[in-house]
Coordinates of C-alpha atoms and ligand atoms in Angstrom, one line a residue:
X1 CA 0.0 0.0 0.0
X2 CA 1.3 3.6 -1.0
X3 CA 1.1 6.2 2.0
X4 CA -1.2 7.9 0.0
X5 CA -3.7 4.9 0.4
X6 CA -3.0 4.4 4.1
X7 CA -4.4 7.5 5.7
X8 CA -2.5 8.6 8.9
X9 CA -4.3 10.0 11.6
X10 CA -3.4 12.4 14.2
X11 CA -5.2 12.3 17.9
X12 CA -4.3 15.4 20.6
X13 CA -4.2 13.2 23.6
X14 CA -4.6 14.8 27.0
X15 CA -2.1 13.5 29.3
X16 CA -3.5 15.1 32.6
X17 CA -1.9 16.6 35.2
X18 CA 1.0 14.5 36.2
X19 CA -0.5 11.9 38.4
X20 CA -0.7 8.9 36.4
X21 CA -3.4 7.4 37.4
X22 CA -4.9 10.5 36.0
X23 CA -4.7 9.5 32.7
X24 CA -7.7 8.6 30.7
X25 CA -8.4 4.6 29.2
X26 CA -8.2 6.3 25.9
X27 CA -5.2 7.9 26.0
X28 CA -3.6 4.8 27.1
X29 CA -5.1 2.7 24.5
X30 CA -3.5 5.1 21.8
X31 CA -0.2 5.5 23.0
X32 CA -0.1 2.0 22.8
X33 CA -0.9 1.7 19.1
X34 CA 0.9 5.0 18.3
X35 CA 3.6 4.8 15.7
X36 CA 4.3 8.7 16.6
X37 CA 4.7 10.4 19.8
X38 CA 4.9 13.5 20.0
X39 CA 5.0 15.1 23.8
X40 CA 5.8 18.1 25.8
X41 CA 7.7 18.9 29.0
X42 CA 4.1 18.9 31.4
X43 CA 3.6 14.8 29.8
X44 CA 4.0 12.7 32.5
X45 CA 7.4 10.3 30.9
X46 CA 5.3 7.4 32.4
X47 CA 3.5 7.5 29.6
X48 CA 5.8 7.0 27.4
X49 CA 6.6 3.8 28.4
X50 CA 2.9 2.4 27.3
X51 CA 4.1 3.0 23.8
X52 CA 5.5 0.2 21.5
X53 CA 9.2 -0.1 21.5
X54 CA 9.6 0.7 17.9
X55 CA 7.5 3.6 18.3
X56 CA 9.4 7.3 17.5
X57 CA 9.0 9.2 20.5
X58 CA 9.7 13.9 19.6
X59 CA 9.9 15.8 22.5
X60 CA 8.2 18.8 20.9
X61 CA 9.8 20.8 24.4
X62 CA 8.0 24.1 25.9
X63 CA 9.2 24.9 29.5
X64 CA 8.8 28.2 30.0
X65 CA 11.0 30.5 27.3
X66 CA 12.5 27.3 26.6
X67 CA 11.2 25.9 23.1
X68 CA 12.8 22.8 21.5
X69 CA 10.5 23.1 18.4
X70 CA 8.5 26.5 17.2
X71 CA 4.5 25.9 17.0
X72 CA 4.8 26.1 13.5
X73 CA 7.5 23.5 13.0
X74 CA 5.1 21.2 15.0
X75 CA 2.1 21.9 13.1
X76 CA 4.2 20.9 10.3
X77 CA 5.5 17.4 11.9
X78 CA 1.9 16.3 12.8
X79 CA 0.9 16.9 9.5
X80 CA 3.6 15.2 7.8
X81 CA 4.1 12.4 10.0
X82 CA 0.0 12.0 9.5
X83 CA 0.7 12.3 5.7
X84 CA 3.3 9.9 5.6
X85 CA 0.4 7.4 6.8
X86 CA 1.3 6.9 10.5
X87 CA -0.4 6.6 13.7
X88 CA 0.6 9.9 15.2
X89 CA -0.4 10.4 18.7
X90 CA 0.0 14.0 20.2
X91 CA 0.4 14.0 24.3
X92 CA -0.2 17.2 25.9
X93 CA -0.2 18.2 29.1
X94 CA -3.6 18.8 31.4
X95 CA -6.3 18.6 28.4
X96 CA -5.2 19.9 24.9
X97 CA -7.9 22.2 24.7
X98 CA -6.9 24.2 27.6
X99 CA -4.4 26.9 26.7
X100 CA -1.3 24.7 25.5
X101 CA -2.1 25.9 21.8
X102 CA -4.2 22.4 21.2
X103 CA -6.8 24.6 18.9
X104 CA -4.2 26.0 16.8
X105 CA -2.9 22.8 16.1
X106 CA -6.5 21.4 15.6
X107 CA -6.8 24.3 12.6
X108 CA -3.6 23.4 11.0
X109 CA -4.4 19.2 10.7
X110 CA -7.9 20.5 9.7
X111 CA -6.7 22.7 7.2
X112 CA -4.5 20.2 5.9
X113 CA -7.5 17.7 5.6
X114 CA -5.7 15.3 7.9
X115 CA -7.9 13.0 10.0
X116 CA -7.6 14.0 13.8
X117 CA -9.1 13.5 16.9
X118 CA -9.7 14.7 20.2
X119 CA -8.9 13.1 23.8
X120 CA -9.5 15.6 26.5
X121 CA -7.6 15.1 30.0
X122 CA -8.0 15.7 33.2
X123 CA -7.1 19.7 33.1
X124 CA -4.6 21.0 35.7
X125 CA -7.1 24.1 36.2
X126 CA -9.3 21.9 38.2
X127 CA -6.8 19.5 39.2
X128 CA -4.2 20.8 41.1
X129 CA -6.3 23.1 43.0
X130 CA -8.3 20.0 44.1
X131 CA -5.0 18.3 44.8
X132 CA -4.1 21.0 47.3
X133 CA -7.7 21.2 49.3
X134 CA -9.6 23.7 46.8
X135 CA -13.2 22.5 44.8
X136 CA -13.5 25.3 42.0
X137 CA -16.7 25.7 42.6
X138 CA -18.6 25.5 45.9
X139 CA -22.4 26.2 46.5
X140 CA -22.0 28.8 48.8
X141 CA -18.7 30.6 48.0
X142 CA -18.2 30.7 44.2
X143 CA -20.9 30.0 41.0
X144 CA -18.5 31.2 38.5
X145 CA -15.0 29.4 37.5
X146 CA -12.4 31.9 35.0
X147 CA -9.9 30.4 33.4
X148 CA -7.4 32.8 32.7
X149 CA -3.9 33.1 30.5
X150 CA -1.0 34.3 33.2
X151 CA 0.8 34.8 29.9
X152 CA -0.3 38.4 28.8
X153 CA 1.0 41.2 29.7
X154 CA -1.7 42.8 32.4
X155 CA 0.4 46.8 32.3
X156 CA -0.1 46.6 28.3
X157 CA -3.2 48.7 27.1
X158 CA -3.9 46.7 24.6
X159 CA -4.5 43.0 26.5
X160 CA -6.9 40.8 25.5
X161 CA -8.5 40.3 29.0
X162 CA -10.4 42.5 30.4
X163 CA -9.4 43.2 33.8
X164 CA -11.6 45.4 35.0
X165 CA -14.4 43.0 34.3
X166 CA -12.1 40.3 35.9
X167 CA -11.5 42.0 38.8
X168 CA -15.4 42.6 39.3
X169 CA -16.3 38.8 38.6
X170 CA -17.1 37.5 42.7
X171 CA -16.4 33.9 41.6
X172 CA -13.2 31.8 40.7
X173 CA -10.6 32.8 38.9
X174 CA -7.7 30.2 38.0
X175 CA -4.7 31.2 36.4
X176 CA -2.3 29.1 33.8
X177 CA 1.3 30.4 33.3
X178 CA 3.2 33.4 33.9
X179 CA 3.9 32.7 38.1
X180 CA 6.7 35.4 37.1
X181 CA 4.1 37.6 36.1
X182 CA 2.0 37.6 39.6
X183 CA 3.2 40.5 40.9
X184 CA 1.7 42.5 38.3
X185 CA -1.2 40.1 38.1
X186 CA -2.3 40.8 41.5
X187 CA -1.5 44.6 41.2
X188 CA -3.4 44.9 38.3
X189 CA -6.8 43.0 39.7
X190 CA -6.4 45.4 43.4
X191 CA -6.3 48.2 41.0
X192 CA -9.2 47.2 39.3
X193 CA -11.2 47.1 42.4
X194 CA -10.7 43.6 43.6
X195 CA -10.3 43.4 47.3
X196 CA -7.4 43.0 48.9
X197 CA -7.8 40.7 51.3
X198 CA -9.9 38.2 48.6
X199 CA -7.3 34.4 49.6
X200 CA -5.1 33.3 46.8
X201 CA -3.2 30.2 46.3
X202 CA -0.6 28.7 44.2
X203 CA 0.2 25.0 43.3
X204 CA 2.9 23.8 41.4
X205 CA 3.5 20.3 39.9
X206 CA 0.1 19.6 41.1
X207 CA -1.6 15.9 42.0
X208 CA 2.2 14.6 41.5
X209 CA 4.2 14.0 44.2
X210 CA 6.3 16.8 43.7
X211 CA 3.4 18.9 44.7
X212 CA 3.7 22.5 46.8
X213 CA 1.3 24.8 47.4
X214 CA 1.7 28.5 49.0
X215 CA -1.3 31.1 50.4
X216 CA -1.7 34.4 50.9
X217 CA -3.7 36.9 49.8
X218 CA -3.9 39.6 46.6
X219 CA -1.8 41.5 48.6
X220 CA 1.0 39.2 50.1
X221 CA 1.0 36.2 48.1
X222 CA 3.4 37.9 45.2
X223 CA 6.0 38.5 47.4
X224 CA 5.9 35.7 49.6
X225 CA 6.0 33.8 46.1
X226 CA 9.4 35.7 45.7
X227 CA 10.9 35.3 48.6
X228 CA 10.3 31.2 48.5
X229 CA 11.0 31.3 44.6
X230 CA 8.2 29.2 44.1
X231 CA 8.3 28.5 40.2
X232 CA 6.2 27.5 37.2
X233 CA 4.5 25.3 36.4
X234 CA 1.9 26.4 38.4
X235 CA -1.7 27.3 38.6
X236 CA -2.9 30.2 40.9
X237 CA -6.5 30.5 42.4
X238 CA -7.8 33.4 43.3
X239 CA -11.5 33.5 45.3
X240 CA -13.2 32.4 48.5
X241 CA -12.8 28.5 47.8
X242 CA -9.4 28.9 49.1
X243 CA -10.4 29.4 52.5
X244 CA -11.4 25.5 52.3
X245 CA -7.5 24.6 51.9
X246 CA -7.1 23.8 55.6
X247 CA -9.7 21.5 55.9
X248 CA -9.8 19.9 52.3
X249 CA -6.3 19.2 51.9
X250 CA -6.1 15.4 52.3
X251 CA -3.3 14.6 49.7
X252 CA -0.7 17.2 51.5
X253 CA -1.6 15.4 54.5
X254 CA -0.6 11.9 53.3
X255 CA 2.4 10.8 55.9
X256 CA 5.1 10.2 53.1
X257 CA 4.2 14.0 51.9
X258 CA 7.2 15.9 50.5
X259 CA 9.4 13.0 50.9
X260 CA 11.5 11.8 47.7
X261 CA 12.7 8.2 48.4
X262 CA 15.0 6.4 46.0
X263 CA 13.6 2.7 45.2
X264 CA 16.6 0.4 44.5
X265 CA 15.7 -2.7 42.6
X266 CA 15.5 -4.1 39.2
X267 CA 13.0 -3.1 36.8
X268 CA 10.4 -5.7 37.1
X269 CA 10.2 -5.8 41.1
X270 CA 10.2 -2.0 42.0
X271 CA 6.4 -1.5 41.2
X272 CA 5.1 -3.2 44.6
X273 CA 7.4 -1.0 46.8
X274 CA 6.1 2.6 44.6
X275 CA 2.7 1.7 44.7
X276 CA 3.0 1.4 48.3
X277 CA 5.0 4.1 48.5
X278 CA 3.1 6.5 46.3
X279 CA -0.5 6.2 47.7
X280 CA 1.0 7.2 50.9
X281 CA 2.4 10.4 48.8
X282 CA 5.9 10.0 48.3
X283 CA 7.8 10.8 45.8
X284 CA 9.5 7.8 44.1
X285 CA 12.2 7.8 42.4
X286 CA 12.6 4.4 41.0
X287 CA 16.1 3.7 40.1
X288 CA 17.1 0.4 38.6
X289 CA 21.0 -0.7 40.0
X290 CA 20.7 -4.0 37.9
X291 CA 19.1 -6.2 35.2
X292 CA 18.0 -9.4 35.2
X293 CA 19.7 -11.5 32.9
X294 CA 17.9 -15.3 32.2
X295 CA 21.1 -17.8 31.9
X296 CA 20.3 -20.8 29.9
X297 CA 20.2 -24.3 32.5
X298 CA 23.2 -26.8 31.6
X299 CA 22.6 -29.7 29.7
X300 CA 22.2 -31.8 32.3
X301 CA 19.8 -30.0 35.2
X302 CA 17.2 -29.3 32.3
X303 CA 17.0 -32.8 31.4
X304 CA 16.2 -33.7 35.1
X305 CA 13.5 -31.1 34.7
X306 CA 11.5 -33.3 32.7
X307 CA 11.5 -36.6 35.6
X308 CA 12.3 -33.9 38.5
X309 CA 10.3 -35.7 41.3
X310 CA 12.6 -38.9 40.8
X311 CA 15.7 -36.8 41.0
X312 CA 14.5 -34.2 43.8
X313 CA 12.9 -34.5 47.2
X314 CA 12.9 -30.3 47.9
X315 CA 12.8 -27.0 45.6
X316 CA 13.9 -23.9 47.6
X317 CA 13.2 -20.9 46.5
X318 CA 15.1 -17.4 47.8
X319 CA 13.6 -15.2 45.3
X320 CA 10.8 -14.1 42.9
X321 CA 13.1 -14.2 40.2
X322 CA 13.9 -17.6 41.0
X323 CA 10.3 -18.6 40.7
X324 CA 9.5 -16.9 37.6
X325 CA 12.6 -18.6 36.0
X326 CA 12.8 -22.0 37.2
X327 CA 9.0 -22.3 36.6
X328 CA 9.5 -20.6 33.0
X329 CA 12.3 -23.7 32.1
X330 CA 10.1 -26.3 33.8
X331 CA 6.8 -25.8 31.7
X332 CA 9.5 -25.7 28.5
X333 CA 9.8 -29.3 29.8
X334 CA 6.9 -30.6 31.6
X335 CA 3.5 -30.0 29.8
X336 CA 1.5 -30.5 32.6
X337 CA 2.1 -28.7 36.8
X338 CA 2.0 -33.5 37.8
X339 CA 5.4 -33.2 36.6
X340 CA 6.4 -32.0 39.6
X341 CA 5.2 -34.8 41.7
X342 CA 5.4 -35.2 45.7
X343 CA 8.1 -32.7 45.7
X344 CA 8.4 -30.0 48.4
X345 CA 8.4 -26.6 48.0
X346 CA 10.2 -24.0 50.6
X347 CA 10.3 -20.5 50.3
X348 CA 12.6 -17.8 51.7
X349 CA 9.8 -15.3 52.6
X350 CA 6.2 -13.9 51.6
X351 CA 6.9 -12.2 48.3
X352 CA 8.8 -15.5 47.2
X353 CA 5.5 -17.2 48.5
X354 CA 3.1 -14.9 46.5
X355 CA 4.6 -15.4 43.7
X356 CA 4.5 -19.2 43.8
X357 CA 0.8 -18.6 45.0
X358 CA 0.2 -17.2 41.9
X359 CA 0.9 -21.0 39.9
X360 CA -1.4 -22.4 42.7
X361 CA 1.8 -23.7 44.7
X362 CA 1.2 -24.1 48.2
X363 CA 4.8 -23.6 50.5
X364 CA 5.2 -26.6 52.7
X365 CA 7.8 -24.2 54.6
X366 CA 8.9 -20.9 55.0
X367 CA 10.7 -19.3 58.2
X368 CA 9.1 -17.1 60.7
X369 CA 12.2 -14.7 60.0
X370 CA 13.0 -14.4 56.3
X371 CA 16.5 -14.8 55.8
X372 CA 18.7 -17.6 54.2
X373 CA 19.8 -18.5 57.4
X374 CA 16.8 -19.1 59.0
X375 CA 15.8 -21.1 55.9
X376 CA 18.3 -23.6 56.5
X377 CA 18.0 -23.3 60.0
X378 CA 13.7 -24.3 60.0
X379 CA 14.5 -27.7 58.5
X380 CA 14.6 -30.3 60.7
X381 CA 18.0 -32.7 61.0
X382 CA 15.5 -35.7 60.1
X383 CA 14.1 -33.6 57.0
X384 CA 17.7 -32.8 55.7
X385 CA 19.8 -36.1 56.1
X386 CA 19.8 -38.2 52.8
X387 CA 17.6 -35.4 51.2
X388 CA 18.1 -34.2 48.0
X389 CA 17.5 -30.4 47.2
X390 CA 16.8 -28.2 44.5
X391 CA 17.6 -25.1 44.7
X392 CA 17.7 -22.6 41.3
X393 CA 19.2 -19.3 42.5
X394 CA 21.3 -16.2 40.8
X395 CA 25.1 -16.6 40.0
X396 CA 26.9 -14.4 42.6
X397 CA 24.0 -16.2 45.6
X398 CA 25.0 -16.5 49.2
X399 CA 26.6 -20.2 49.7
X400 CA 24.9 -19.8 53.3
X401 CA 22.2 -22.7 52.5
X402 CA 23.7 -24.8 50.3
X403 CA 26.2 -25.4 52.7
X404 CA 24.3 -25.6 55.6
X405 CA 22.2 -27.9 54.5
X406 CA 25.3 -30.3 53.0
X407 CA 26.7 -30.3 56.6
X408 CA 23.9 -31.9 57.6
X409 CA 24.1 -34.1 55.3
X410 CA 21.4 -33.3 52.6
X411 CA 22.5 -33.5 48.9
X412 CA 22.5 -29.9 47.4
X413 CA 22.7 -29.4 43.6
X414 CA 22.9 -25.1 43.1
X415 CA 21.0 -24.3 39.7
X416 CA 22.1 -21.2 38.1
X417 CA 19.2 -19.5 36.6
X418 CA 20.0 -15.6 35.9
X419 CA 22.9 -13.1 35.9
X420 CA 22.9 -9.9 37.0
X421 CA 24.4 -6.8 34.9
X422 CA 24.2 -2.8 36.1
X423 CA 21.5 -1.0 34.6
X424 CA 22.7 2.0 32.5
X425 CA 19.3 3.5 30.4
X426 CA 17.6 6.5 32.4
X427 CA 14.3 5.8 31.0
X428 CA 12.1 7.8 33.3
X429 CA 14.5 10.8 34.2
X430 CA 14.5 9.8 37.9
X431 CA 18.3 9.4 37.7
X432 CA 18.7 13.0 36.3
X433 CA 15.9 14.5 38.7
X434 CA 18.4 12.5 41.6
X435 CA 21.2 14.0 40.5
X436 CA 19.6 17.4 40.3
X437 CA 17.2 17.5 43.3
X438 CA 18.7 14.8 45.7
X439 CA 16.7 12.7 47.8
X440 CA 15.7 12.3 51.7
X441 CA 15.6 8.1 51.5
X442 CA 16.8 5.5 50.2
X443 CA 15.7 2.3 50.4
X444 CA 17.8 -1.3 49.9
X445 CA 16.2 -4.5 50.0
X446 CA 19.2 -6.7 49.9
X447 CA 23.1 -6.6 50.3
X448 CA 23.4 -6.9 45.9
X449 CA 21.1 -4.0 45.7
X450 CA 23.9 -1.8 48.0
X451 CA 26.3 -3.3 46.7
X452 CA 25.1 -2.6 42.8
X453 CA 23.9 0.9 44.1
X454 CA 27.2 1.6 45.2
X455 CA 28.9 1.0 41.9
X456 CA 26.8 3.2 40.2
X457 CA 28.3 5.9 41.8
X458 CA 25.3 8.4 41.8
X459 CA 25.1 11.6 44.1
X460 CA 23.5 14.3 44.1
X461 CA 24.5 18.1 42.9
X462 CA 26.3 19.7 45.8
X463 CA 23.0 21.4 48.2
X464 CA 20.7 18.9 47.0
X465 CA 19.9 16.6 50.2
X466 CA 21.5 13.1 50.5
X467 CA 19.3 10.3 51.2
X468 CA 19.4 8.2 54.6
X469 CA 19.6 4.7 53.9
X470 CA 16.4 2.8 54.7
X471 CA 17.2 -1.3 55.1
X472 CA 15.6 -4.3 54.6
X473 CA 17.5 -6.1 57.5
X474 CA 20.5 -6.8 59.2
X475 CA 22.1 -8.2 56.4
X476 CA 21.7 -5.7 54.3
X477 CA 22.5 -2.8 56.8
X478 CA 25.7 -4.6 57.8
X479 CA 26.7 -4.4 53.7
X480 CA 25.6 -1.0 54.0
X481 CA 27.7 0.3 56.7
X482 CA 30.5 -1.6 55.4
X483 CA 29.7 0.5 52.1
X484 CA 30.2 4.0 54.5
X485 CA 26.0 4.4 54.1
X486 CA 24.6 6.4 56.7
X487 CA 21.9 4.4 58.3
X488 CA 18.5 6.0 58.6
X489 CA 16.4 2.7 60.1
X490 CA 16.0 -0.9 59.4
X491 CA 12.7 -2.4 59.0
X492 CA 12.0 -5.1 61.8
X493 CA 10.5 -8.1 59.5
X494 CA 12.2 -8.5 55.8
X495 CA 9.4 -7.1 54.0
X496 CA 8.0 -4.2 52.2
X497 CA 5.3 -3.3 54.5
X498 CA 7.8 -3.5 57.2
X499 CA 10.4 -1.2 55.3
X500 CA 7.4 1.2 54.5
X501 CA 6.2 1.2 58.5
X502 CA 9.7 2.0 59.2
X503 CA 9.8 4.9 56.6
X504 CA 6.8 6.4 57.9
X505 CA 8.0 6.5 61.2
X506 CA 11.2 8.1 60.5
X507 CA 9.6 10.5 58.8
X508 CA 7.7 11.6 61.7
X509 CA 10.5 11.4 64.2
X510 CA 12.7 13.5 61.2
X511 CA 9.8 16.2 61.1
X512 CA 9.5 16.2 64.7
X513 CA 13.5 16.7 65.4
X514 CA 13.3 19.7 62.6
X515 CA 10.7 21.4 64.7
Ligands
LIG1 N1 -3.4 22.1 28.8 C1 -2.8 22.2 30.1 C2 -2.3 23.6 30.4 C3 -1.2 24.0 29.4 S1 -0.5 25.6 29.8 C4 -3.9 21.8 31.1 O1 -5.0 21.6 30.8 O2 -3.5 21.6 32.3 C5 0.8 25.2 30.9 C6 0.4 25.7 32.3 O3 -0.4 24.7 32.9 C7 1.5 25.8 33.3 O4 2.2 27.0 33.1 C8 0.8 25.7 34.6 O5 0.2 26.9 34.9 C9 -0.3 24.7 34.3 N2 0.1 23.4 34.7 C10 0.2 22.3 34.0 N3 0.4 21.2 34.7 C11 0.4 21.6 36.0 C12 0.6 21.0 37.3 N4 0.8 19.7 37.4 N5 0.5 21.8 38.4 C13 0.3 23.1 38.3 N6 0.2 23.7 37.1 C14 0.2 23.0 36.0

């Protein structure tokens, strides 16, 4: 088929605010079929990572005075890109309607006669104010919502907003852009006859975990906004709903508020420890030390997979990974779960558990304490002598068990199933935002992960906090210190909810030592 006979298409995606689970079904759907993406600074990079590997992925730019391509040179790329008969999907920030230029580019496509279509999103207009304690609209206190453009020029004569009717207007009024502008923004609406004392508040980076927000009133707020050098992007409200902050704010108020922790762990296994992390209001920056790298079983072990029950009388399992991998080799061999016989299954701890839960395995042992040690330690001397175990583990794992278990004379035979190799792609930022911004934890979950942390050799921009190291367990904070980490707190029980617990609580005893 000829380009001209596959029509491209081009839809002006709303990527919401910045919270991703802000994001519409839609959008997602398309920026997983897109062929094109083209996004701008306020586009959550999240996002990006829905879309197809082989998709081509233009940062179109806009912070501020800071413009990687002109408006025109965009038009032009959606329209060509659409021409050349591709999927072009074009991610905006908030809803592309709202300011952002989405209606200009809307003309141009439809001037062009190329096919487009419209996502809205979640707009920042509403959002961050109701990410910071403030409704838009209340019954009682404001009928009327204004958006308005911070971005002209309020001392020009000619502007196209008419303040003195703004100024007049006793409901809402929400302001885009030009936080560098306030001072004459508020100037101009006082002079216009607005009162004084009417509350304002500003939100930046709103609903994401980078959130601030800042009060005042017409009179104070500019130059309390100056003296904190509060920046864009930021909405500011203006009206009577902002009295409501105080009592509406529940997301500031989330324990893990204003704290950036650094999650340490490879790709696949850092979302349980964000989630957790995030819907207590942190913000996450997940940073991957090391990839997981499958290593093909020998010759031999793989053809015991296929009779394992007559060769084996335990699996043990110290890790997810080790599940997902040894299960991955033994369906290659074994078409049915009977292959597996009468053989036991033990399990290092609850997240190795879980995920052997998940193929309907039942764990005929795990350790009240969830180390190797105790592992080895929870079988019994009748259980280990003249056993034979299983156990498929990592290349570089602790010889702790195998060795334990051998002494009392069980038969051990050590399964190498993946490899581990540093990480170097950045592809969510969060390694440039740590070097920039710095972070107030850190989290480790094992001794590799400080270990593989350390050789990275990340820190942050001299000023920019250094995280406290957050362990896992005694293990790992003994690798740590031995590393020359700093140690904020250990959790008490080897798992995530335990290192979160822990977090929260030094959090609290940090806030309360800074007051
Ligand atoms: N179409 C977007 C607005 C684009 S104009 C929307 O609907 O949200 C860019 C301005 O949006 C910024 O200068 C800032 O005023 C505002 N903005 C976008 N995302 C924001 C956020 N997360 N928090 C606060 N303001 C935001």
């Amino acid at each position: 088929m000829s380009p001209k006979e596959k029509p491209g298409r081009v839809y002006l995606v709303g990527a919401g605010p910045g919270a991703l689970g802000l994001a519409t079904l839609r959008s997602r759907e398309l920026i997983e079929r897109a062929e094109v993406l083209v996004y701008d600074y306020l586009c959550n990079a999240e996002m990006l990572q829905w879309a197809q590997a082989g998709a081509e992925r233009i940062y179109a730019g806009k912070s501020g005075t800071c413009h990687t391509l002109t408006q025109e040179e965009i038009n032009r790329l959606l329209i060509e890109k659409a021409e050349a008969g591709k999927l072009v999907v074009r991610l905006k920030g908030g809803d592309p309607y709202v300011f952002g230029r989405g209606g200009e580019e809307a003309l141009a496509l439809a001037e062009a006669g190329v096919p487009f279509e419209v996502v809205p999103g979640v707009t920042s207009a509403i959002a961050a104010p109701a990410y910071a304690g403030i409704p838009v609209t209340h019954r009682d206190r404001a009928s009327t919502v204004t958006f308005v453009t911070g971005h002209e020029d309020p001392t020009k004569s000619d502007s196209a907003i008419d303040w003195g009717h703004l100024a007049g207007l006793r409901g809402t009024k929400v302001f885009l852009m030009g936080v560098e502008r306030l001072g004459e923004i508020t100037a101009r609406l006082m002079a216009e006859g607005a009162d004084p004392e009417t509350p304002v508040a500003l939100v930046r980076w709103g609903t994401t975990a980078r959130q601030e927000s800042i009060g005042g009133t017409l009179a104070t707020v500019a130059a309390e906004v100056a003296r904190r050098g509060f920046a864009a992007p930021a909405v500011t409200v203006v009206g009577e709903v902002v009295k409501l902050r105080e009592e509406l704010n529940w997301y500031e108020k989330l324990p893990l508020f204003g704290q950036r922790v650094v999650v340490t762990r490879t790709r696949r296994q850092a979302s349980a420890l964000t989630e957790k992390l995030t819907r207590l209001g942190a913000d996450v920056l997940e940073i991957s030390t090391i990839r997981i790298v499958p290593v093909a079983l020998a010759e031999g072990e793989r053809r015991k997979l296929a009779s394992f029950s007559t060769h084996f009388d335990w699996v043990i399992f110290t890790s997810p990974n080790a599940v997902e991998l040894f299960f991955a080799e033994f369906f290659r061999e074994n078409r049915d779960v009977r292959g597996l016989g009468d053989v036991k299954i033990a399990a290092v701890g609850p997240a190795t558990a879980k995920k052997l839960g998940e193929l309907h395995l039942r764990v005929d042992l795990q350790p009240e304490v969830y180390t190797s040690e105790r592992l080895a330690e929870s079988f019994s001397e009748k259980v280990v002598r003249g056993a034979r175990f299983c156990l498929p583990h990592g290349r570089l794992a602790d010889p702790l068990l195998a060795n334990h278990l051998r002494e009392r004379e069980g038969t051990v035979e050590e399964w190498t199933l993946y490899d581990t190799q540093p990480e170097e792609n950045d592809p969510t930022g969060a390694r440039r935002r740590y070097r920039q911004e710095g972070a107030h934890w850190i989290t480790f979950t094992s001794s590799s992960t400080a270990e593989n942390w350390a050789a990275l050799g990340l820190s942050p921009r001299p000023g920019a906090p250094v995280p406290r190291a957050i362990s896992m367990g005694p293990v790992t904070s003994a690798t740590l210190g031995k590393l020359g980490y700093e140690l904020g707190g250990e959790s008490a029980v080897a798992t995530l909810d335990s290192l979160v617990e822990t977090l929260v609580k030094m959090t609290i005893e940090s806030k309360y030592a800074d007051k």
